mmCIF file of N, CA, C and O in Angstrom:
data_model
loop_
_atom_site.group_PDB
_atom_site.id
_atom_site.type_symbol
_atom_site.label_atom_id
_atom_site.label_comp_id
_atom_site.label_asym_id
_atom_site.label_seq_id
_atom_site.Cartn_x
_atom_site.Cartn_y
_atom_site.Cartn_z
ATOM 1 N N GLN A 3 22.557 72.254 56.886
ATOM 2 C CA GLN A 3 22.599 73.459 56.083
ATOM 3 C C GLN A 3 21.360 73.568 55.184
ATOM 4 O O GLN A 3 20.798 74.640 55.038
ATOM 5 N N ALA A 4 20.928 72.451 54.592
ATOM 6 C CA ALA A 4 19.739 72.475 53.731
ATOM 7 C C ALA A 4 18.511 72.850 54.539
ATOM 8 O O ALA A 4 17.657 73.609 54.069
ATOM 9 N N LYS A 5 18.438 72.343 55.773
ATOM 10 C CA LYS A 5 17.298 72.655 56.632
ATOM 11 C C LYS A 5 17.232 74.150 56.919
ATOM 12 O O LYS A 5 16.165 74.765 56.825
ATOM 13 N N ASP A 6 18.360 74.746 57.228
ATOM 14 C CA ASP A 6 18.403 76.178 57.538
ATOM 15 C C ASP A 6 18.019 77.021 56.326
ATOM 16 O O ASP A 6 17.262 77.986 56.440
ATOM 17 N N ARG A 7 18.523 76.651 55.173
ATOM 18 C CA ARG A 7 18.202 77.402 53.956
ATOM 19 C C ARG A 7 16.723 77.263 53.601
ATOM 20 O O ARG A 7 16.075 78.243 53.238
ATOM 21 N N ALA A 8 16.211 76.054 53.693
ATOM 22 C CA ALA A 8 14.799 75.837 53.374
ATOM 23 C C ALA A 8 13.905 76.608 54.332
ATOM 24 O O ALA A 8 12.924 77.235 53.918
ATOM 25 N N THR A 9 14.250 76.601 55.600
ATOM 26 C CA THR A 9 13.463 77.326 56.602
ATOM 27 C C THR A 9 13.487 78.827 56.331
ATOM 28 O O THR A 9 12.449 79.495 56.390
ATOM 29 N N ALA A 10 14.657 79.353 55.998
ATOM 30 C CA ALA A 10 14.767 80.784 55.690
ATOM 31 C C ALA A 10 13.953 81.149 54.452
ATOM 32 O O ALA A 10 13.250 82.175 54.442
ATOM 33 N N LEU A 11 14.016 80.319 53.434
ATOM 34 C CA LEU A 11 13.267 80.602 52.212
ATOM 35 C C LEU A 11 11.759 80.457 52.442
ATOM 36 O O LEU A 11 10.971 81.191 51.839
ATOM 37 N N LEU A 12 11.352 79.555 53.320
ATOM 38 C CA LEU A 12 9.931 79.441 53.661
ATOM 39 C C LEU A 12 9.435 80.698 54.366
ATOM 40 O O LEU A 12 8.289 81.115 54.168
ATOM 41 N N GLN A 13 10.282 81.294 55.179
ATOM 42 C CA GLN A 13 9.896 82.545 55.837
ATOM 43 C C GLN A 13 9.665 83.637 54.799
ATOM 44 O O GLN A 13 8.724 84.425 54.915
ATOM 45 N N ILE A 14 10.493 83.689 53.790
ATOM 46 C CA ILE A 14 10.324 84.681 52.719
ATOM 47 C C ILE A 14 9.036 84.398 51.948
ATOM 48 O O ILE A 14 8.235 85.305 51.703
ATOM 49 N N LEU A 15 8.838 83.138 51.568
ATOM 50 C CA LEU A 15 7.623 82.783 50.833
ATOM 51 C C LEU A 15 6.367 83.039 51.661
ATOM 52 O O LEU A 15 5.299 83.310 51.113
ATOM 53 N N GLY A 16 6.498 82.961 52.969
ATOM 54 C CA GLY A 16 5.367 83.222 53.858
ATOM 55 C C GLY A 16 4.873 84.656 53.793
ATOM 56 O O GLY A 16 3.754 84.953 54.202
ATOM 57 N N THR A 17 5.685 85.546 53.269
ATOM 58 C CA THR A 17 5.278 86.952 53.154
ATOM 59 C C THR A 17 4.492 87.220 51.874
ATOM 60 O O THR A 17 3.935 88.307 51.718
ATOM 61 N N VAL A 18 4.460 86.240 50.966
ATOM 62 C CA VAL A 18 3.749 86.406 49.695
ATOM 63 C C VAL A 18 2.285 86.026 49.896
ATOM 64 O O VAL A 18 1.991 84.910 50.339
ATOM 65 N N PRO A 19 1.362 86.925 49.596
ATOM 66 C CA PRO A 19 -0.062 86.580 49.736
ATOM 67 C C PRO A 19 -0.424 85.396 48.839
ATOM 68 O O PRO A 19 0.085 85.265 47.719
ATOM 69 N N GLU A 20 -1.301 84.531 49.347
ATOM 70 C CA GLU A 20 -1.698 83.333 48.614
ATOM 71 C C GLU A 20 -2.216 83.650 47.212
ATOM 72 O O GLU A 20 -1.969 82.894 46.271
ATOM 73 N N CYS A 21 -2.916 84.766 47.074
ATOM 74 C CA CYS A 21 -3.517 85.105 45.778
ATOM 75 C C CYS A 21 -2.456 85.382 44.704
ATOM 76 O O CYS A 21 -2.765 85.405 43.514
ATOM 77 N N TYR A 22 -1.208 85.576 45.101
ATOM 78 C CA TYR A 22 -0.128 85.836 44.142
ATOM 79 C C TYR A 22 0.709 84.598 43.843
ATOM 80 O O TYR A 22 1.661 84.669 43.072
ATOM 81 N N LYS A 23 0.369 83.467 44.452
ATOM 82 C CA LYS A 23 1.152 82.260 44.243
ATOM 83 C C LYS A 23 0.580 81.469 43.072
ATOM 84 O O LYS A 23 -0.546 80.987 43.124
ATOM 85 N N ASP A 24 1.380 81.345 42.009
ATOM 86 C CA ASP A 24 0.983 80.540 40.870
ATOM 87 C C ASP A 24 1.507 79.112 41.068
ATOM 88 O O ASP A 24 2.074 78.782 42.117
ATOM 89 N N ALA A 25 1.325 78.263 40.052
ATOM 90 C CA ALA A 25 1.739 76.864 40.155
ATOM 91 C C ALA A 25 3.225 76.735 40.495
ATOM 92 O O ALA A 25 3.604 75.934 41.355
ATOM 93 N N ASP A 26 4.056 77.538 39.861
ATOM 94 C CA ASP A 26 5.501 77.459 40.115
ATOM 95 C C ASP A 26 5.863 77.880 41.533
ATOM 96 O O ASP A 26 6.700 77.248 42.182
ATOM 97 N N ALA A 27 5.242 78.949 42.011
ATOM 98 C CA ALA A 27 5.520 79.410 43.378
ATOM 99 C C ALA A 27 5.069 78.367 44.401
ATOM 100 O O ALA A 27 5.755 78.136 45.406
ATOM 101 N N LEU A 28 3.937 77.725 44.132
ATOM 102 C CA LEU A 28 3.438 76.699 45.050
ATOM 103 C C LEU A 28 4.353 75.479 45.062
ATOM 104 O O LEU A 28 4.598 74.897 46.123
ATOM 105 N N VAL A 29 4.890 75.098 43.911
ATOM 106 C CA VAL A 29 5.836 73.977 43.862
ATOM 107 C C VAL A 29 7.113 74.339 44.614
ATOM 108 O O VAL A 29 7.660 73.520 45.359
ATOM 109 N N THR A 30 7.575 75.553 44.450
ATOM 110 C CA THR A 30 8.772 76.001 45.167
ATOM 111 C C THR A 30 8.548 75.938 46.672
ATOM 112 O O THR A 30 9.392 75.414 47.419
ATOM 113 N N GLU A 31 7.406 76.440 47.113
ATOM 114 C CA GLU A 31 7.082 76.376 48.544
ATOM 115 C C GLU A 31 7.003 74.926 49.009
ATOM 116 O O GLU A 31 7.525 74.573 50.071
ATOM 117 N N ALA A 32 6.356 74.083 48.211
ATOM 118 C CA ALA A 32 6.234 72.670 48.563
ATOM 119 C C ALA A 32 7.608 72.013 48.668
ATOM 120 O O ALA A 32 7.865 71.246 49.603
ATOM 121 N N ASP A 33 8.485 72.310 47.717
ATOM 122 C CA ASP A 33 9.833 71.736 47.751
ATOM 123 C C ASP A 33 10.581 72.128 49.019
ATOM 124 O O ASP A 33 11.227 71.284 49.651
ATOM 125 N N PHE A 34 10.488 73.398 49.388
ATOM 126 C CA PHE A 34 11.167 73.837 50.611
ATOM 127 C C PHE A 34 10.545 73.214 51.858
ATOM 128 O O PHE A 34 11.255 72.878 52.802
ATOM 129 N N CYS A 35 9.222 73.036 51.854
ATOM 130 C CA CYS A 35 8.561 72.357 52.974
ATOM 131 C C CYS A 35 9.034 70.911 53.065
ATOM 132 O O CYS A 35 9.286 70.397 54.158
ATOM 133 N N TYR A 36 9.142 70.265 51.911
ATOM 134 C CA TYR A 36 9.606 68.884 51.881
ATOM 135 C C TYR A 36 11.029 68.785 52.441
ATOM 136 O O TYR A 36 11.319 67.932 53.287
ATOM 137 N N ILE A 37 11.908 69.650 51.963
ATOM 138 C CA ILE A 37 13.301 69.623 52.432
ATOM 139 C C ILE A 37 13.368 69.885 53.936
ATOM 140 O O ILE A 37 14.033 69.158 54.677
ATOM 141 N N ALA A 38 12.672 70.926 54.384
ATOM 142 C CA ALA A 38 12.686 71.255 55.815
ATOM 143 C C ALA A 38 12.081 70.131 56.645
ATOM 144 O O ALA A 38 12.601 69.790 57.720
ATOM 145 N N GLY A 39 11.004 69.543 56.157
ATOM 146 C CA GLY A 39 10.363 68.452 56.892
ATOM 147 C C GLY A 39 11.228 67.205 56.941
ATOM 148 O O GLY A 39 11.373 66.574 57.985
ATOM 149 N N ALA A 40 11.817 66.850 55.805
ATOM 150 C CA ALA A 40 12.649 65.652 55.740
ATOM 151 C C ALA A 40 13.917 65.792 56.577
ATOM 152 O O ALA A 40 14.362 64.827 57.189
ATOM 153 N N THR A 41 14.483 66.982 56.604
ATOM 154 C CA THR A 41 15.725 67.186 57.364
ATOM 155 C C THR A 41 15.466 67.497 58.826
ATOM 156 O O THR A 41 16.408 67.668 59.597
ATOM 157 N N ASN A 42 14.197 67.554 59.197
ATOM 158 C CA ASN A 42 13.837 67.818 60.582
ATOM 159 C C ASN A 42 13.084 66.617 61.158
ATOM 160 O O ASN A 42 12.069 66.762 61.820
ATOM 161 N N GLY A 43 13.589 65.422 60.843
ATOM 162 C CA GLY A 43 13.024 64.206 61.414
ATOM 163 C C GLY A 43 11.634 63.868 60.899
ATOM 164 O O GLY A 43 10.804 63.363 61.657
ATOM 165 N N ASN A 44 11.373 64.154 59.639
ATOM 166 C CA ASN A 44 10.049 63.926 59.044
ATOM 167 C C ASN A 44 8.954 64.682 59.794
ATOM 168 O O ASN A 44 7.936 64.116 60.180
ATOM 169 N N ASP A 45 9.195 65.966 59.960
ATOM 170 C CA ASP A 45 8.241 66.846 60.630
ATOM 171 C C ASP A 45 6.882 66.783 59.921
ATOM 172 O O ASP A 45 6.762 67.137 58.749
ATOM 173 N N VAL A 46 5.872 66.322 60.636
ATOM 174 C CA VAL A 46 4.548 66.083 60.057
ATOM 175 C C VAL A 46 3.919 67.373 59.543
ATOM 176 O O VAL A 46 3.337 67.393 58.451
ATOM 177 N N ILE A 47 4.037 68.442 60.276
ATOM 178 C CA ILE A 47 3.414 69.704 59.865
ATOM 179 C C ILE A 47 4.005 70.198 58.551
ATOM 180 O O ILE A 47 3.280 70.587 57.626
ATOM 181 N N LEU A 48 5.325 70.174 58.445
ATOM 182 C CA LEU A 48 5.973 70.632 57.213
ATOM 183 C C LEU A 48 5.677 69.706 56.037
ATOM 184 O O LEU A 48 5.444 70.162 54.918
ATOM 185 N N LEU A 49 5.666 68.405 56.272
ATOM 186 C CA LEU A 49 5.380 67.471 55.186
ATOM 187 C C LEU A 49 3.921 67.566 54.734
ATOM 188 O O LEU A 49 3.631 67.475 53.541
ATOM 189 N N GLU A 50 3.005 67.766 55.673
ATOM 190 C CA GLU A 50 1.592 67.961 55.297
ATOM 191 C C GLU A 50 1.439 69.258 54.504
ATOM 192 O O GLU A 50 0.662 69.316 53.551
ATOM 193 N N ARG A 51 2.183 70.273 54.899
ATOM 194 C CA ARG A 51 2.163 71.533 54.147
ATOM 195 C C ARG A 51 2.707 71.318 52.744
ATOM 196 O O ARG A 51 2.186 71.873 51.774
ATOM 197 N N ALA A 52 3.739 70.499 52.605
ATOM 198 C CA ALA A 52 4.284 70.184 51.288
ATOM 199 C C ALA A 52 3.224 69.501 50.431
ATOM 200 O O ALA A 52 3.006 69.895 49.282
ATOM 201 N N VAL A 53 2.542 68.509 50.982
ATOM 202 C CA VAL A 53 1.493 67.815 50.238
ATOM 203 C C VAL A 53 0.411 68.801 49.802
ATOM 204 O O VAL A 53 -0.038 68.783 48.655
ATOM 205 N N SER A 54 0.019 69.667 50.711
ATOM 206 C CA SER A 54 -1.012 70.667 50.397
ATOM 207 C C SER A 54 -0.566 71.605 49.280
ATOM 208 O O SER A 54 -1.330 71.876 48.344
ATOM 209 N N CYS A 55 0.661 72.084 49.349
ATOM 210 C CA CYS A 55 1.177 72.987 48.315
ATOM 211 C C CYS A 55 1.296 72.280 46.973
ATOM 212 O O CYS A 55 0.967 72.862 45.930
ATOM 213 N N TYR A 56 1.761 71.025 46.985
ATOM 214 C CA TYR A 56 1.836 70.280 45.724
ATOM 215 C C TYR A 56 0.437 70.104 45.137
ATOM 216 O O TYR A 56 0.231 70.270 43.934
ATOM 217 N N THR A 57 -0.531 69.786 45.987
ATOM 218 C CA THR A 57 -1.907 69.601 45.521
ATOM 219 C C THR A 57 -2.444 70.886 44.913
ATOM 220 O O THR A 57 -3.021 70.874 43.817
ATOM 221 N N LEU A 58 -2.243 72.004 45.595
ATOM 222 C CA LEU A 58 -2.705 73.292 45.062
ATOM 223 C C LEU A 58 -2.011 73.631 43.753
ATOM 224 O O LEU A 58 -2.637 74.167 42.826
ATOM 225 N N SER A 59 -0.724 73.310 43.649
ATOM 226 C CA SER A 59 0.007 73.613 42.413
ATOM 227 C C SER A 59 -0.546 72.812 41.241
ATOM 228 O O SER A 59 -0.614 73.307 40.122
ATOM 229 N N LEU A 60 -0.954 71.573 41.495
ATOM 230 C CA LEU A 60 -1.500 70.726 40.436
ATOM 231 C C LEU A 60 -2.889 71.180 40.010
ATOM 232 O O LEU A 60 -3.336 70.873 38.909
ATOM 233 N N GLN A 61 -3.563 71.909 40.879
ATOM 234 C CA GLN A 61 -4.886 72.438 40.562
ATOM 235 C C GLN A 61 -4.818 73.816 39.914
ATOM 236 O O GLN A 61 -5.788 74.273 39.331
ATOM 237 N N ALA A 62 -3.670 74.463 40.010
ATOM 238 C CA ALA A 62 -3.504 75.806 39.458
ATOM 239 C C ALA A 62 -3.325 75.737 37.942
ATOM 240 O O ALA A 62 -2.824 74.746 37.416
ATOM 241 N N PRO A 63 -3.713 76.810 37.248
ATOM 242 C CA PRO A 63 -3.513 76.838 35.796
ATOM 243 C C PRO A 63 -2.054 76.591 35.427
ATOM 244 O O PRO A 63 -1.145 77.188 36.006
ATOM 245 N N GLY A 64 -1.848 75.661 34.510
ATOM 246 C CA GLY A 64 -0.505 75.335 34.065
ATOM 247 C C GLY A 64 0.207 74.304 34.916
ATOM 248 O O GLY A 64 1.273 73.824 34.557
ATOM 249 N N GLY A 65 -0.355 73.933 36.033
ATOM 250 C CA GLY A 65 0.314 72.998 36.924
ATOM 251 C C GLY A 65 -0.136 71.562 36.815
ATOM 252 O O GLY A 65 0.526 70.657 37.313
ATOM 253 N N GLU A 66 -1.249 71.342 36.137
ATOM 254 C CA GLU A 66 -1.849 70.008 36.118
ATOM 255 C C GLU A 66 -0.988 68.928 35.467
ATOM 256 O O GLU A 66 -1.137 67.753 35.760
ATOM 257 N N CYS A 67 -0.067 69.292 34.630
ATOM 258 C CA CYS A 67 0.777 68.311 33.929
ATOM 259 C C CYS A 67 2.163 68.162 34.550
ATOM 260 O O CYS A 67 3.034 67.534 33.949
ATOM 261 N N ASN A 68 2.371 68.707 35.709
ATOM 262 C CA ASN A 68 3.691 68.682 36.332
ATOM 263 C C ASN A 68 3.924 67.324 37.012
ATOM 264 O O ASN A 68 3.541 67.105 38.155
ATOM 265 N N ALA A 69 4.561 66.415 36.288
ATOM 266 C CA ALA A 69 4.830 65.082 36.818
ATOM 267 C C ALA A 69 5.777 65.126 38.019
ATOM 268 O O ALA A 69 5.645 64.324 38.946
ATOM 269 N N SER A 70 6.711 66.063 38.019
ATOM 270 C CA SER A 70 7.652 66.171 39.155
ATOM 271 C C SER A 70 6.918 66.535 40.438
ATOM 272 O O SER A 70 7.224 65.988 41.502
ATOM 273 N N ALA A 71 5.951 67.439 40.344
ATOM 274 C CA ALA A 71 5.166 67.813 41.532
ATOM 275 C C ALA A 71 4.349 66.615 42.019
ATOM 276 O O ALA A 71 4.224 66.394 43.221
ATOM 277 N N ARG A 72 3.806 65.841 41.089
ATOM 278 C CA ARG A 72 3.052 64.641 41.469
ATOM 279 C C ARG A 72 3.960 63.642 42.184
ATOM 280 O O ARG A 72 3.581 63.049 43.193
ATOM 281 N N ARG A 73 5.167 63.454 41.656
ATOM 282 C CA ARG A 73 6.102 62.513 42.266
ATOM 283 C C ARG A 73 6.524 62.967 43.660
ATOM 284 O O ARG A 73 6.543 62.183 44.605
ATOM 285 N N MET A 74 6.836 64.248 43.785
ATOM 286 C CA MET A 74 7.259 64.757 45.098
ATOM 287 C C MET A 74 6.110 64.730 46.104
ATOM 288 O O MET A 74 6.326 64.508 47.298
ATOM 289 N N ARG A 75 4.881 64.934 45.628
ATOM 290 C CA ARG A 75 3.701 64.810 46.506
ATOM 291 C C ARG A 75 3.632 63.384 47.047
ATOM 292 O O ARG A 75 3.427 63.167 48.246
ATOM 293 N N ALA A 76 3.854 62.405 46.174
ATOM 294 C CA ALA A 76 3.859 61.007 46.596
ATOM 295 C C ALA A 76 5.011 60.720 47.555
ATOM 296 O O ALA A 76 4.841 59.985 48.542
ATOM 297 N N GLU A 77 6.178 61.290 47.285
ATOM 298 C CA GLU A 77 7.334 61.109 48.180
ATOM 299 C C GLU A 77 7.026 61.636 49.583
ATOM 300 O O GLU A 77 7.365 61.002 50.584
ATOM 301 N N ALA A 78 6.374 62.800 49.648
ATOM 302 C CA ALA A 78 5.996 63.357 50.947
ATOM 303 C C ALA A 78 4.992 62.456 51.648
ATOM 304 O O ALA A 78 5.070 62.247 52.865
ATOM 305 N N MET A 79 4.060 61.904 50.879
ATOM 306 C CA MET A 79 3.085 60.980 51.466
ATOM 307 C C MET A 79 3.761 59.738 52.040
ATOM 308 O O MET A 79 3.340 59.234 53.089
ATOM 309 N N LEU A 80 4.796 59.246 51.359
ATOM 310 C CA LEU A 80 5.540 58.103 51.900
ATOM 311 C C LEU A 80 6.135 58.441 53.265
ATOM 312 O O LEU A 80 6.067 57.637 54.195
ATOM 313 N N ARG A 81 6.715 59.622 53.368
ATOM 314 C CA ARG A 81 7.311 60.033 54.645
ATOM 315 C C ARG A 81 6.260 60.183 55.747
ATOM 316 O O ARG A 81 6.564 60.047 56.928
ATOM 317 N N LEU A 82 5.021 60.447 55.338
ATOM 318 C CA LEU A 82 3.908 60.576 56.284
ATOM 319 C C LEU A 82 3.207 59.243 56.539
ATOM 320 O O LEU A 82 2.182 59.207 57.225
ATOM 321 N N HIS A 83 3.739 58.177 55.968
ATOM 322 C CA HIS A 83 3.163 56.829 56.094
ATOM 323 C C HIS A 83 1.778 56.731 55.470
ATOM 324 O O HIS A 83 0.969 55.897 55.872
ATOM 325 N N ARG A 84 1.523 57.542 54.456
ATOM 326 C CA ARG A 84 0.265 57.494 53.711
ATOM 327 C C ARG A 84 0.511 56.657 52.453
ATOM 328 O O ARG A 84 0.445 57.129 51.335
ATOM 329 N N TYR A 85 0.821 55.386 52.689
ATOM 330 C CA TYR A 85 1.310 54.509 51.636
ATOM 331 C C TYR A 85 0.300 54.269 50.515
ATOM 332 O O TYR A 85 0.675 54.269 49.338
ATOM 333 N N GLU A 86 -0.952 54.043 50.859
ATOM 334 C CA GLU A 86 -1.954 53.753 49.836
ATOM 335 C C GLU A 86 -2.075 54.911 48.840
ATOM 336 O O GLU A 86 -2.075 54.706 47.622
ATOM 337 N N GLU A 87 -2.153 56.136 49.376
ATOM 338 C CA GLU A 87 -2.237 57.319 48.507
ATOM 339 C C GLU A 87 -0.959 57.493 47.684
ATOM 340 O O GLU A 87 -1.006 57.829 46.497
ATOM 341 N N ALA A 88 0.174 57.284 48.330
ATOM 342 C CA ALA A 88 1.452 57.459 47.643
ATOM 343 C C ALA A 88 1.583 56.490 46.475
ATOM 344 O O ALA A 88 1.925 56.894 45.355
ATOM 345 N N PHE A 89 1.296 55.218 46.704
ATOM 346 C CA PHE A 89 1.459 54.238 45.638
ATOM 347 C C PHE A 89 0.405 54.390 44.556
ATOM 348 O O PHE A 89 0.673 54.102 43.383
ATOM 349 N N ALA A 90 -0.779 54.892 44.913
ATOM 350 C CA ALA A 90 -1.783 55.199 43.889
ATOM 351 C C ALA A 90 -1.265 56.317 42.983
ATOM 352 O O ALA A 90 -1.431 56.276 41.755
ATOM 353 N N THR A 91 -0.607 57.296 43.576
ATOM 354 C CA THR A 91 -0.030 58.397 42.792
ATOM 355 C C THR A 91 1.097 57.894 41.897
ATOM 356 O O THR A 91 1.191 58.277 40.727
ATOM 357 N N PHE A 92 1.959 57.033 42.437
ATOM 358 C CA PHE A 92 3.033 56.471 41.619
ATOM 359 C C PHE A 92 2.451 55.665 40.453
ATOM 360 O O PHE A 92 2.972 55.703 39.340
ATOM 361 N N GLY A 93 1.372 54.930 40.709
ATOM 362 C CA GLY A 93 0.713 54.178 39.640
ATOM 363 C C GLY A 93 0.156 55.097 38.572
ATOM 364 O O GLY A 93 0.293 54.832 37.368
ATOM 365 N N ASP A 94 -0.460 56.197 39.003
ATOM 366 C CA ASP A 94 -0.984 57.190 38.063
ATOM 367 C C ASP A 94 0.145 57.792 37.231
ATOM 368 O O ASP A 94 0.007 57.981 36.021
ATOM 369 N N LEU A 95 1.250 58.066 37.875
ATOM 370 C CA LEU A 95 2.410 58.612 37.150
ATOM 371 C C LEU A 95 2.906 57.631 36.095
ATOM 372 O O LEU A 95 3.180 58.021 34.957
ATOM 373 N N ALA A 96 3.000 56.376 36.457
ATOM 374 C CA ALA A 96 3.501 55.366 35.518
ATOM 375 C C ALA A 96 2.556 55.211 34.336
ATOM 376 O O ALA A 96 3.006 55.004 33.202
ATOM 377 N N THR A 97 1.264 55.337 34.589
ATOM 378 C CA THR A 97 0.271 55.153 33.541
ATOM 379 C C THR A 97 0.123 56.386 32.661
ATOM 380 O O THR A 97 0.070 56.296 31.421
ATOM 381 N N ASN A 98 0.039 57.551 33.272
ATOM 382 C CA ASN A 98 -0.307 58.765 32.561
ATOM 383 C C ASN A 98 0.842 59.717 32.256
ATOM 384 O O ASN A 98 0.670 60.664 31.472
ATOM 385 N N PHE A 99 1.990 59.483 32.883
ATOM 386 C CA PHE A 99 3.134 60.371 32.680
ATOM 387 C C PHE A 99 4.402 59.545 32.472
ATOM 388 O O PHE A 99 5.346 59.619 33.256
ATOM 389 N N PRO A 100 4.425 58.724 31.402
ATOM 390 C CA PRO A 100 5.612 57.894 31.186
ATOM 391 C C PRO A 100 6.850 58.759 30.949
ATOM 392 O O PRO A 100 6.748 59.844 30.378
ATOM 393 N N PRO A 101 8.000 58.266 31.390
ATOM 394 C CA PRO A 101 9.227 59.052 31.207
ATOM 395 C C PRO A 101 9.566 59.192 29.720
ATOM 396 O O PRO A 101 9.335 58.272 28.942
ATOM 397 N N ALA A 102 10.098 60.313 29.384
ATOM 398 C CA ALA A 102 10.521 60.563 28.005
ATOM 399 C C ALA A 102 11.953 60.065 27.836
ATOM 400 O O ALA A 102 12.840 60.480 28.572
ATOM 401 N N PHE A 103 12.173 59.195 26.909
ATOM 402 C CA PHE A 103 13.522 58.664 26.664
ATOM 403 C C PHE A 103 14.055 59.190 25.373
ATOM 404 O O PHE A 103 13.453 59.402 24.418
#
């Protein structure tokens, strides 16, 4: 069910021109790509798209401090077997974005 919903929402997001996607919209797209990719046997195309969207969201105004997007980008990299990049990101998160208690 999650796969079907994520796929449907990705189709809707696909109609939005890139120039109108802000940091939040890019994270939303990335999240749906991650869900669709993970529930579809770690689909490489969808997971790579998730990584790309997370990266763009972190470069967009207001997105650079989004620790959740950084973590999910690393999670997608793990699923893609990009372990060195993923663990470097987790290390950066631990150093620069400590959890608030």
